Amino acid sequence: MADFMRNERSQEFDYPKAIQEKFEEVIFGEKIEDPYRWMEDLNHPAVIKWIDEENKLTREILDSLPYRDYLQKEFRRRNIC
């Protein structure tokens, strides 16, 4: 990773915990376990809370990146975003 993308706090991130629920189904004779299936319901209050917490962490990380302002301006100048 480029030095300007390194973050001194990289080992300190407190990622939101996602609840795991027992869910199994059989597809073409294969048992599939998906403990995060409940997260497909984007209207579920716990999913909304988890997404909000993930977005908050992501914003904190992005805002702390060195050269962020420079990169943002450069991307806009090149019509990348």
Coordinates of C-alpha atoms in Angstrom, one line a residue, residues 1 3-4 13-14 16-18 23-25 30 36 40 45 47-49 55 59 61 67-69 71-72 75-76 78:
M1 CA 0.0 0.0 0.0
D3 CA 2.8 5.3 2.2
F4 CA 0.3 8.1 1.9
F13 CA -10.2 0.1 14.4
D14 CA -13.2 -0.9 16.4
P16 CA -19.1 -2.8 14.5
K17 CA -20.1 -6.3 15.5
A18 CA -22.6 -8.1 13.3
F23 CA -29.8 -20.1 9.3
E24 CA -29.5 -23.1 7.0
E25 CA -31.0 -24.0 3.7
E30 CA -26.0 -28.9 -0.5
Y36 CA -25.6 -13.2 8.2
E40 CA -30.2 -8.9 3.7
P45 CA -33.4 -1.9 12.7
V47 CA -29.0 -3.8 10.0
I48 CA -29.6 0.0 9.8
K49 CA -27.7 0.5 13.0
N55 CA -20.3 4.4 7.7
R59 CA -15.8 8.3 7.4
I61 CA -10.8 6.5 8.5
Y67 CA -3.3 13.9 1.3
R68 CA -7.0 13.2 1.3
D69 CA -7.8 16.8 0.2
L71 CA -6.5 13.4 -3.8
Q72 CA -10.1 14.6 -3.7
F75 CA -10.0 13.2 -8.7
R76 CA -12.5 16.0 -9.4
R78 CA -9.8 14.5 -13.7

